[in-house]
């Protein structure tokens, strides 16, 4: 069935056309995006140390890493799935055009695994951060600031779980029935924006590096390793951290103050009952600190207190009680060092504290249950599983930039959901040949749509 006939039949059935001929070629747009917005991206990949036998190398390391990123961008569910969809002449031509190489075959997925299982994960850890730093320097992300601060949400997520030990560094959980679960988690620092962009800036794997340690590694220990590395990557950026109640303690607050960062931490009665009682007392005394805002389907009742003495620090506390027209009610409370007043509390609550859930929804959930399948064991041996995860973060960043790119609004309006956008990209990679070598891509300034 031709494309036109398929689109006509799809229209009669109420479906969106899969690939109308007037839509831009997403494979070509990816190269334009990388070349003009992230001009050093190819050099970053090419400078990754190659641990393979130099006498047996055929594919350059840059091409293998690009192919791995395309595995995620094309929504491949497994290595076999990617192998089956990358055998077309168009895919090979687009890959060569994207990487600036001239080779006669697409790298086999086993070749990718051979590289990644021997490549130290430290070699790929900064790729996403370098991309985000470039976007910040070009002021692409300025609209996503909170009172002039870039918002970084930090949370942990599981990426591997099995009843069989995977490696010597596995975390373990023993159950009452005598069975043991072996698993791996990662603590993620992601830059988030109120309009839903979520970019990984640092990843800290939670693992038992010392088999003789009396206690297992945990997210709290990982945070103390993560924050100094994050400061090294963004030494001058004005930053506000969004943290879970797990991190509401004196060492974390002290570290934030030493690094010069602002913070908003979920404040729960069960985690600090004495401090929460003091908050309730001050809330009754500071009666003027109230604001009610109507947002149509929900009404927000904001209340705040200043200079709460807690954990050797003087903090402010913001409460946001959301009442919806459906009758449901939700209450959010954060402890913060941001100054609170009637002019900014609505912004701090909606564009700050409530954005922490974006790391769960637009971040972890999109990568696990969307088209990235980060929990699928693409590679199990050595460092492969870590490197696949880190490259998935790079792919997710590129996918978000393409989907929100204002120049591709017509594609987004036509295909709709993100998974359809990814399918169109995979279809363009496999079916549409690249333009001639003499094609000149005009320079442009990246503009992103807010939704």
mmCIF file with all atom_site columns, C-alpha atoms in Angstrom, residues 151-157 186-192 198-199 201-204 219-220 222-228 230-231 239-247 252 255-256 259 261-266 355-360 364:
data_model
loop_
_atom_site.group_PDB
_atom_site.id
_atom_site.type_symbol
_atom_site.label_atom_id
_atom_site.label_alt_id
_atom_site.label_comp_id
_atom_site.label_asym_id
_atom_site.label_entity_id
_atom_site.label_seq_id
_atom_site.pdbx_PDB_ins_code
_atom_site.Cartn_x
_atom_site.Cartn_y
_atom_site.Cartn_z
_atom_site.occupancy
_atom_site.B_iso_or_equiv
_atom_site.pdbx_formal_charge
_atom_site.auth_seq_id
_atom_site.auth_comp_id
_atom_site.auth_asym_id
_atom_site.auth_atom_id
_atom_site.pdbx_PDB_model_num
ATOM 1  C CA . UNK A 1 151 ? 16.176 23.571 38.969 1.00 0.00 ? 151 UNK A CA 1
ATOM 2  C CA . UNK A 1 152 ? 17.830 20.206 39.612 1.00 0.00 ? 152 UNK A CA 1
ATOM 3  C CA . UNK A 1 153 ? 15.725 17.386 41.023 1.00 0.00 ? 153 UNK A CA 1
ATOM 4  C CA . UNK A 1 154 ? 17.500 14.440 42.646 1.00 0.00 ? 154 UNK A CA 1
ATOM 5  C CA . UNK A 1 155 ? 15.960 11.029 43.183 1.00 0.00 ? 155 UNK A CA 1
ATOM 6  C CA . UNK A 1 156 ? 16.813 7.350  42.907 1.00 0.00 ? 156 UNK A CA 1
ATOM 7  C CA . UNK A 1 157 ? 15.346 4.626  40.722 1.00 0.00 ? 157 UNK A CA 1
ATOM 8  C CA . UNK A 1 186 ? 21.022 4.782  40.417 1.00 0.00 ? 186 UNK A CA 1
ATOM 9  C CA . UNK A 1 187 ? 20.738 8.222  42.005 1.00 0.00 ? 187 UNK A CA 1
ATOM 10 C CA . UNK A 1 188 ? 19.893 10.715 39.277 1.00 0.00 ? 188 UNK A CA 1
ATOM 11 C CA . UNK A 1 189 ? 20.344 14.473 39.207 1.00 0.00 ? 189 UNK A CA 1
ATOM 12 C CA . UNK A 1 190 ? 18.138 15.851 36.439 1.00 0.00 ? 190 UNK A CA 1
ATOM 13 C CA . UNK A 1 191 ? 17.626 19.426 35.410 1.00 0.00 ? 191 UNK A CA 1
ATOM 14 C CA . UNK A 1 192 ? 13.883 19.999 35.154 1.00 0.00 ? 192 UNK A CA 1
ATOM 15 C CA . UNK A 1 198 ? 14.021 16.670 32.070 1.00 0.00 ? 198 UNK A CA 1
ATOM 16 C CA . UNK A 1 199 ? 17.750 16.375 31.318 1.00 0.00 ? 199 UNK A CA 1
ATOM 17 C CA . UNK A 1 201 ? 23.211 16.080 34.489 1.00 0.00 ? 201 UNK A CA 1
ATOM 18 C CA . UNK A 1 202 ? 24.802 13.470 36.772 1.00 0.00 ? 202 UNK A CA 1
ATOM 19 C CA . UNK A 1 203 ? 24.314 9.786  37.618 1.00 0.00 ? 203 UNK A CA 1
ATOM 20 C CA . UNK A 1 204 ? 25.627 8.009  40.702 1.00 0.00 ? 204 UNK A CA 1
ATOM 21 C CA . UNK A 1 219 ? 20.935 6.696  48.159 1.00 0.00 ? 219 UNK A CA 1
ATOM 22 C CA . UNK A 1 220 ? 21.936 8.967  51.042 1.00 0.00 ? 220 UNK A CA 1
ATOM 23 C CA . UNK A 1 222 ? 25.386 8.301  47.021 1.00 0.00 ? 222 UNK A CA 1
ATOM 24 C CA . UNK A 1 223 ? 24.112 11.871 47.442 1.00 0.00 ? 223 UNK A CA 1
ATOM 25 C CA . UNK A 1 224 ? 27.262 12.865 49.330 1.00 0.00 ? 224 UNK A CA 1
ATOM 26 C CA . UNK A 1 225 ? 29.300 11.555 46.364 1.00 0.00 ? 225 UNK A CA 1
ATOM 27 C CA . UNK A 1 226 ? 27.023 13.099 43.741 1.00 0.00 ? 226 UNK A CA 1
ATOM 28 C CA . UNK A 1 227 ? 26.775 16.707 44.902 1.00 0.00 ? 227 UNK A CA 1
ATOM 29 C CA . UNK A 1 228 ? 30.527 17.549 44.787 1.00 0.00 ? 228 UNK A CA 1
ATOM 30 C CA . UNK A 1 230 ? 27.726 18.146 40.249 1.00 0.00 ? 230 UNK A CA 1
ATOM 31 C CA . UNK A 1 231 ? 29.408 21.289 41.581 1.00 0.00 ? 231 UNK A CA 1
ATOM 32 C CA . UNK A 1 239 ? 21.056 26.181 41.313 1.00 0.00 ? 239 UNK A CA 1
ATOM 33 C CA . UNK A 1 240 ? 18.069 25.152 43.397 1.00 0.00 ? 240 UNK A CA 1
ATOM 34 C CA . UNK A 1 241 ? 17.870 21.493 44.431 1.00 0.00 ? 241 UNK A CA 1
ATOM 35 C CA . UNK A 1 242 ? 14.559 19.646 44.740 1.00 0.00 ? 242 UNK A CA 1
ATOM 36 C CA . UNK A 1 243 ? 14.961 16.800 47.237 1.00 0.00 ? 243 UNK A CA 1
ATOM 37 C CA . UNK A 1 244 ? 12.840 14.110 48.842 1.00 0.00 ? 244 UNK A CA 1
ATOM 38 C CA . UNK A 1 245 ? 12.237 13.996 52.596 1.00 0.00 ? 245 UNK A CA 1
ATOM 39 C CA . UNK A 1 246 ? 14.942 11.304 52.824 1.00 0.00 ? 246 UNK A CA 1
ATOM 40 C CA . UNK A 1 247 ? 17.541 14.066 52.515 1.00 0.00 ? 247 UNK A CA 1
ATOM 41 C CA . UNK A 1 252 ? 22.688 17.671 53.480 1.00 0.00 ? 252 UNK A CA 1
ATOM 42 C CA . UNK A 1 255 ? 26.553 20.674 52.183 1.00 0.00 ? 255 UNK A CA 1
ATOM 43 C CA . UNK A 1 256 ? 24.068 22.724 50.155 1.00 0.00 ? 256 UNK A CA 1
ATOM 44 C CA . UNK A 1 259 ? 28.242 24.589 47.720 1.00 0.00 ? 259 UNK A CA 1
ATOM 45 C CA . UNK A 1 261 ? 22.994 26.119 46.338 1.00 0.00 ? 261 UNK A CA 1
ATOM 46 C CA . UNK A 1 262 ? 19.395 26.793 47.284 1.00 0.00 ? 262 UNK A CA 1
ATOM 47 C CA . UNK A 1 263 ? 17.106 23.905 48.179 1.00 0.00 ? 263 UNK A CA 1
ATOM 48 C CA . UNK A 1 264 ? 13.487 22.813 48.467 1.00 0.00 ? 264 UNK A CA 1
ATOM 49 C CA . UNK A 1 265 ? 13.044 19.608 50.453 1.00 0.00 ? 265 UNK A CA 1
ATOM 50 C CA . UNK A 1 266 ? 9.800  17.729 50.986 1.00 0.00 ? 266 UNK A CA 1
ATOM 51 C CA . UNK A 1 355 ? 8.283  20.174 39.615 1.00 0.00 ? 355 UNK A CA 1
ATOM 52 C CA . UNK A 1 356 ? 10.019 17.450 41.614 1.00 0.00 ? 356 UNK A CA 1
ATOM 53 C CA . UNK A 1 357 ? 7.496  14.935 40.291 1.00 0.00 ? 357 UNK A CA 1
ATOM 54 C CA . UNK A 1 358 ? 8.730  15.574 36.755 1.00 0.00 ? 358 UNK A CA 1
ATOM 55 C CA . UNK A 1 359 ? 11.819 13.475 37.475 1.00 0.00 ? 359 UNK A CA 1
ATOM 56 C CA . UNK A 1 360 ? 9.431  10.593 38.155 1.00 0.00 ? 360 UNK A CA 1
ATOM 57 C CA . UNK A 1 364 ? 12.035 7.680  35.016 1.00 0.00 ? 364 UNK A CA 1
#
